[in-house]
């Protein structure tokens, strides 16, 4: 039985999204940063050991069909990936009956380290963008290159900025909409939803990251009440 926490308009599940997704209500959008299946290792070292992102050894492609099933007709999917595994994620998105649209390229404002002598510094990351049925973007039409400065890594080695996830929230949903993140990590999408008046459903399999997400989302609601 999954552990469930309710914080404001956020419902957070500690458990396996493959088991939890079919039990959820329909949502207006999925905004998520899943494991890519690349056994990512950060440049950060803890106790002399390079830190590896948990559960990143296999790409959970089977989750895409489950995500698609929970999206309402007219809803959207935003899914982070990397250039060398994007094709398999694109195939999974198509296979789930979603329509691929123009991807978003996130310009982080600075590049990663990686192979300093034999490769270019990676300054851009990819978000797959797809529709279920016909989706309408909100606000003025944006180009697909988004420059949002990367935030320093904290307890999670690959955090996405709240402003970045928040832009996806406002581009594809209205106030009161339900956003789902089946790979919640440290809860950035949930923080963005708390700030922007959206309901949030998050799932995270690692207790360490789940607890961090609960704390961050709770703090977001506390700050909102303080300045309301």
GROMACS .gro file of C-alpha atoms in nm:
model
  228
    1UNK     CA    1   0.000   0.000   0.000
    2UNK     CA    2   0.148   0.333  -0.105
    3UNK     CA    3   0.203   0.604   0.152
    4UNK     CA    4  -0.011   0.909   0.073
    5UNK     CA    5   0.038   1.266   0.195
    6UNK     CA    6  -0.204   1.553   0.132
    7UNK     CA    7  -0.052   1.901   0.145
    8UNK     CA    8  -0.274   2.187   0.036
    9UNK     CA    9  -0.403   2.096  -0.311
   10UNK     CA   10  -0.125   1.840  -0.358
   11UNK     CA   11  -0.166   1.464  -0.318
   12UNK     CA   12   0.167   1.285  -0.297
   13UNK     CA   13   0.225   0.911  -0.328
   14UNK     CA   14   0.533   0.720  -0.217
   15UNK     CA   15   0.544   0.414  -0.438
   16UNK     CA   16   0.581   0.276  -0.790
   17UNK     CA   17   0.404   0.488  -1.051
   18UNK     CA   18   0.335   0.179  -1.264
   19UNK     CA   19   0.110   0.053  -0.986
   20UNK     CA   20  -0.036   0.387  -0.879
   21UNK     CA   21  -0.111   0.553  -1.215
   22UNK     CA   22  -0.413   0.335  -1.305
   23UNK     CA   23  -0.579   0.425  -0.972
   24UNK     CA   24  -0.569   0.802  -1.027
   25UNK     CA   25  -0.830   1.046  -1.157
   26UNK     CA   26  -0.794   1.209  -1.497
   27UNK     CA   27  -0.555   1.505  -1.517
   28UNK     CA   28  -0.521   1.809  -1.742
   29UNK     CA   29  -0.148   1.771  -1.803
   30UNK     CA   30   0.150   1.554  -1.718
   31UNK     CA   31   0.474   1.743  -1.655
   32UNK     CA   32   0.758   1.512  -1.560
   33UNK     CA   33   1.131   1.442  -1.561
   34UNK     CA   34   1.159   1.061  -1.565
   35UNK     CA   35   1.473   0.851  -1.537
   36UNK     CA   36   1.629   0.850  -1.882
   37UNK     CA   37   1.777   0.501  -1.853
   38UNK     CA   38   2.135   0.626  -1.887
   39UNK     CA   39   2.273   0.540  -1.540
   40UNK     CA   40   2.341   0.912  -1.487
   41UNK     CA   41   2.629   1.004  -1.259
   42UNK     CA   42   2.657   1.358  -1.134
   43UNK     CA   43   2.983   1.548  -1.110
   44UNK     CA   44   2.923   1.578  -0.737
   45UNK     CA   45   3.112   1.343  -0.508
   46UNK     CA   46   3.000   1.238  -0.161
   47UNK     CA   47   3.259   1.070   0.061
   48UNK     CA   48   3.488   1.029  -0.240
   49UNK     CA   49   3.219   0.845  -0.440
   50UNK     CA   50   3.054   0.989  -0.752
   51UNK     CA   51   2.680   1.018  -0.692
   52UNK     CA   52   2.452   0.818  -0.924
   53UNK     CA   53   2.092   0.914  -0.980
   54UNK     CA   54   1.870   0.653  -0.816
   55UNK     CA   55   1.666   0.423  -1.043
   56UNK     CA   56   1.820   0.555  -1.364
   57UNK     CA   57   1.954   0.228  -1.499
   58UNK     CA   58   1.644   0.140  -1.707
   59UNK     CA   59   1.416   0.379  -1.898
   60UNK     CA   60   1.058   0.324  -1.772
   61UNK     CA   61   0.905   0.349  -2.120
   62UNK     CA   62   0.602   0.145  -2.018
   63UNK     CA   63   0.494   0.438  -1.800
   64UNK     CA   64   0.410   0.651  -2.105
   65UNK     CA   65   0.097   0.454  -2.195
   66UNK     CA   66  -0.019   0.475  -1.834
   67UNK     CA   67   0.040   0.850  -1.827
   68UNK     CA   68  -0.147   0.893  -2.155
   69UNK     CA   69  -0.446   0.702  -2.019
   70UNK     CA   70  -0.479   0.953  -1.734
   71UNK     CA   71  -0.470   1.267  -1.952
   72UNK     CA   72  -0.804   1.419  -2.048
   73UNK     CA   73  -0.884   1.473  -2.415
   74UNK     CA   74  -0.725   1.806  -2.503
   75UNK     CA   75  -0.454   1.769  -2.239
   76UNK     CA   76  -0.077   1.782  -2.277
   77UNK     CA   77   0.239   1.594  -2.189
   78UNK     CA   78   0.579   1.750  -2.115
   79UNK     CA   79   0.855   1.492  -2.065
   80UNK     CA   80   1.224   1.563  -2.010
   81UNK     CA   81   1.479   1.351  -2.192
   82UNK     CA   82   1.829   1.354  -2.339
   83UNK     CA   83   1.935   1.361  -2.704
   84UNK     CA   84   2.073   1.005  -2.710
   85UNK     CA   85   1.757   0.844  -2.572
   86UNK     CA   86   1.495   1.086  -2.708
   87UNK     CA   87   1.405   0.858  -3.000
   88UNK     CA   88   1.287   0.574  -2.777
   89UNK     CA   89   1.080   0.812  -2.566
   90UNK     CA   90   0.930   0.965  -2.882
   91UNK     CA   91   0.835   0.617  -3.001
   92UNK     CA   92   0.670   0.545  -2.666
   93UNK     CA   93   0.474   0.871  -2.683
   94UNK     CA   94   0.350   0.792  -3.034
   95UNK     CA   95   0.270   0.437  -2.933
   96UNK     CA   96   0.055   0.569  -2.649
   97UNK     CA   97  -0.164   0.754  -2.898
   98UNK     CA   98  -0.032   1.103  -2.830
   99UNK     CA   99   0.058   1.355  -3.099
  100UNK     CA  100   0.417   1.476  -3.092
  101UNK     CA  101   0.458   1.850  -3.134
  102UNK     CA  102   0.762   2.077  -3.145
  103UNK     CA  103   0.999   1.989  -2.858
  104UNK     CA  104   1.113   2.248  -2.606
  105UNK     CA  105   1.485   2.311  -2.569
  106UNK     CA  106   1.580   2.435  -2.225
  107UNK     CA  107   1.883   2.663  -2.232
  108UNK     CA  108   2.027   2.631  -1.883
  109UNK     CA  109   2.250   2.936  -1.915
  110UNK     CA  110   2.565   2.735  -1.849
  111UNK     CA  111   2.696   2.399  -1.963
  112UNK     CA  112   2.773   2.073  -1.790
  113UNK     CA  113   3.124   1.936  -1.744
  114UNK     CA  114   3.135   1.587  -1.897
  115UNK     CA  115   3.420   1.500  -2.136
  116UNK     CA  116   3.625   1.820  -2.122
  117UNK     CA  117   3.854   1.728  -2.411
  118UNK     CA  118   3.640   1.520  -2.648
  119UNK     CA  119   3.290   1.665  -2.631
  120UNK     CA  120   3.099   1.992  -2.635
  121UNK     CA  121   2.950   2.123  -2.314
  122UNK     CA  122   2.580   2.042  -2.294
  123UNK     CA  123   2.392   2.367  -2.228
  124UNK     CA  124   2.053   2.256  -2.362
  125UNK     CA  125   1.814   1.985  -2.246
  126UNK     CA  126   1.506   1.853  -2.428
  127UNK     CA  127   1.143   1.834  -2.322
  128UNK     CA  128   0.916   1.626  -2.542
  129UNK     CA  129   0.583   1.807  -2.589
  130UNK     CA  130   0.275   1.612  -2.699
  131UNK     CA  131  -0.103   1.648  -2.716
  132UNK     CA  132  -0.388   1.413  -2.641
  133UNK     CA  133  -0.643   1.518  -2.898
  134UNK     CA  134  -0.636   1.890  -2.982
  135UNK     CA  135  -0.461   2.103  -2.720
  136UNK     CA  136  -0.474   2.482  -2.693
  137UNK     CA  137  -0.177   2.673  -2.557
  138UNK     CA  138  -0.249   2.965  -2.325
  139UNK     CA  139  -0.104   3.314  -2.354
  140UNK     CA  140   0.111   3.453  -2.634
  141UNK     CA  141   0.281   3.204  -2.863
  142UNK     CA  142   0.634   3.127  -2.745
  143UNK     CA  143   0.934   3.001  -2.936
  144UNK     CA  144   1.063   2.657  -2.832
  145UNK     CA  145   1.398   2.776  -2.691
  146UNK     CA  146   1.348   2.864  -2.326
  147UNK     CA  147   1.631   3.023  -2.133
  148UNK     CA  148   1.585   2.963  -1.761
  149UNK     CA  149   1.893   2.963  -1.542
  150UNK     CA  150   1.977   2.630  -1.384
  151UNK     CA  151   1.942   2.615  -1.006
  152UNK     CA  152   2.222   2.470  -0.792
  153UNK     CA  153   2.186   2.099  -0.718
  154UNK     CA  154   2.067   2.034  -0.365
  155UNK     CA  155   1.961   1.697  -0.228
  156UNK     CA  156   1.862   1.588  -0.580
  157UNK     CA  157   2.145   1.574  -0.836
  158UNK     CA  158   1.940   1.684  -1.141
  159UNK     CA  159   1.690   1.947  -1.025
  160UNK     CA  160   1.483   2.147  -1.272
  161UNK     CA  161   1.408   2.513  -1.196
  162UNK     CA  162   1.065   2.595  -1.054
  163UNK     CA  163   1.035   2.872  -1.314
  164UNK     CA  164   1.088   2.622  -1.596
  165UNK     CA  165   0.821   2.379  -1.479
  166UNK     CA  166   0.595   2.673  -1.396
  167UNK     CA  167   0.613   2.795  -1.755
  168UNK     CA  168   0.484   2.459  -1.875
  169UNK     CA  169   0.204   2.474  -1.617
  170UNK     CA  170   0.085   2.816  -1.735
  171UNK     CA  171   0.127   2.740  -2.106
  172UNK     CA  172  -0.102   2.436  -2.094
  173UNK     CA  173  -0.347   2.474  -1.803
  174UNK     CA  174  -0.581   2.717  -1.632
  175UNK     CA  175  -0.617   2.791  -1.261
  176UNK     CA  176  -0.759   2.494  -1.073
  177UNK     CA  177  -0.636   2.237  -1.327
  178UNK     CA  178  -0.483   1.907  -1.215
  179UNK     CA  179  -0.117   1.841  -1.298
  180UNK     CA  180   0.045   1.499  -1.262
  181UNK     CA  181   0.415   1.419  -1.216
  182UNK     CA  182   0.470   1.041  -1.189
  183UNK     CA  183   0.846   1.087  -1.134
  184UNK     CA  184   0.824   1.367  -0.881
  185UNK     CA  185   1.182   1.363  -0.755
  186UNK     CA  186   1.230   1.652  -0.515
  187UNK     CA  187   0.889   1.800  -0.601
  188UNK     CA  188   0.971   2.092  -0.830
  189UNK     CA  189   0.655   2.054  -1.041
  190UNK     CA  190   0.451   2.041  -0.722
  191UNK     CA  191   0.609   2.362  -0.594
  192UNK     CA  192   0.525   2.532  -0.925
  193UNK     CA  193   0.164   2.414  -0.897
  194UNK     CA  194   0.136   2.541  -0.539
  195UNK     CA  195   0.265   2.881  -0.650
  196UNK     CA  196   0.033   2.899  -0.951
  197UNK     CA  197  -0.296   2.773  -0.809
  198UNK     CA  198  -0.304   2.429  -0.971
  199UNK     CA  199  -0.386   2.097  -0.808
  200UNK     CA  200  -0.101   1.849  -0.809
  201UNK     CA  201  -0.060   1.473  -0.798
  202UNK     CA  202   0.295   1.349  -0.749
  203UNK     CA  203   0.445   1.002  -0.731
  204UNK     CA  204   0.798   0.918  -0.617
  205UNK     CA  205   0.946   0.576  -0.551
  206UNK     CA  206   1.249   0.683  -0.344
  207UNK     CA  207   1.166   0.770   0.021
  208UNK     CA  208   1.458   1.016   0.036
  209UNK     CA  209   1.329   1.228  -0.250
  210UNK     CA  210   0.966   1.184  -0.142
  211UNK     CA  211   1.039   1.338   0.198
  212UNK     CA  212   1.224   1.627   0.033
  213UNK     CA  213   0.929   1.686  -0.200
  214UNK     CA  214   0.683   1.688   0.091
  215UNK     CA  215   0.892   1.946   0.272
  216UNK     CA  216   0.938   2.169  -0.033
  217UNK     CA  217   0.571   2.165  -0.128
  218UNK     CA  218   0.464   2.228   0.230
  219UNK     CA  219   0.701   2.526   0.244
  220UNK     CA  220   0.556   2.660  -0.082
  221UNK     CA  221   0.205   2.653   0.065
  222UNK     CA  222   0.325   2.811   0.390
  223UNK     CA  223   0.488   3.098   0.202
  224UNK     CA  224   0.177   3.145  -0.009
  225UNK     CA  225  -0.041   3.172   0.300
  226UNK     CA  226   0.206   3.411   0.459
  227UNK     CA  227   0.185   3.657   0.171
  228UNK     CA  228  -0.183   3.606   0.087
   0.00000   0.00000   0.00000
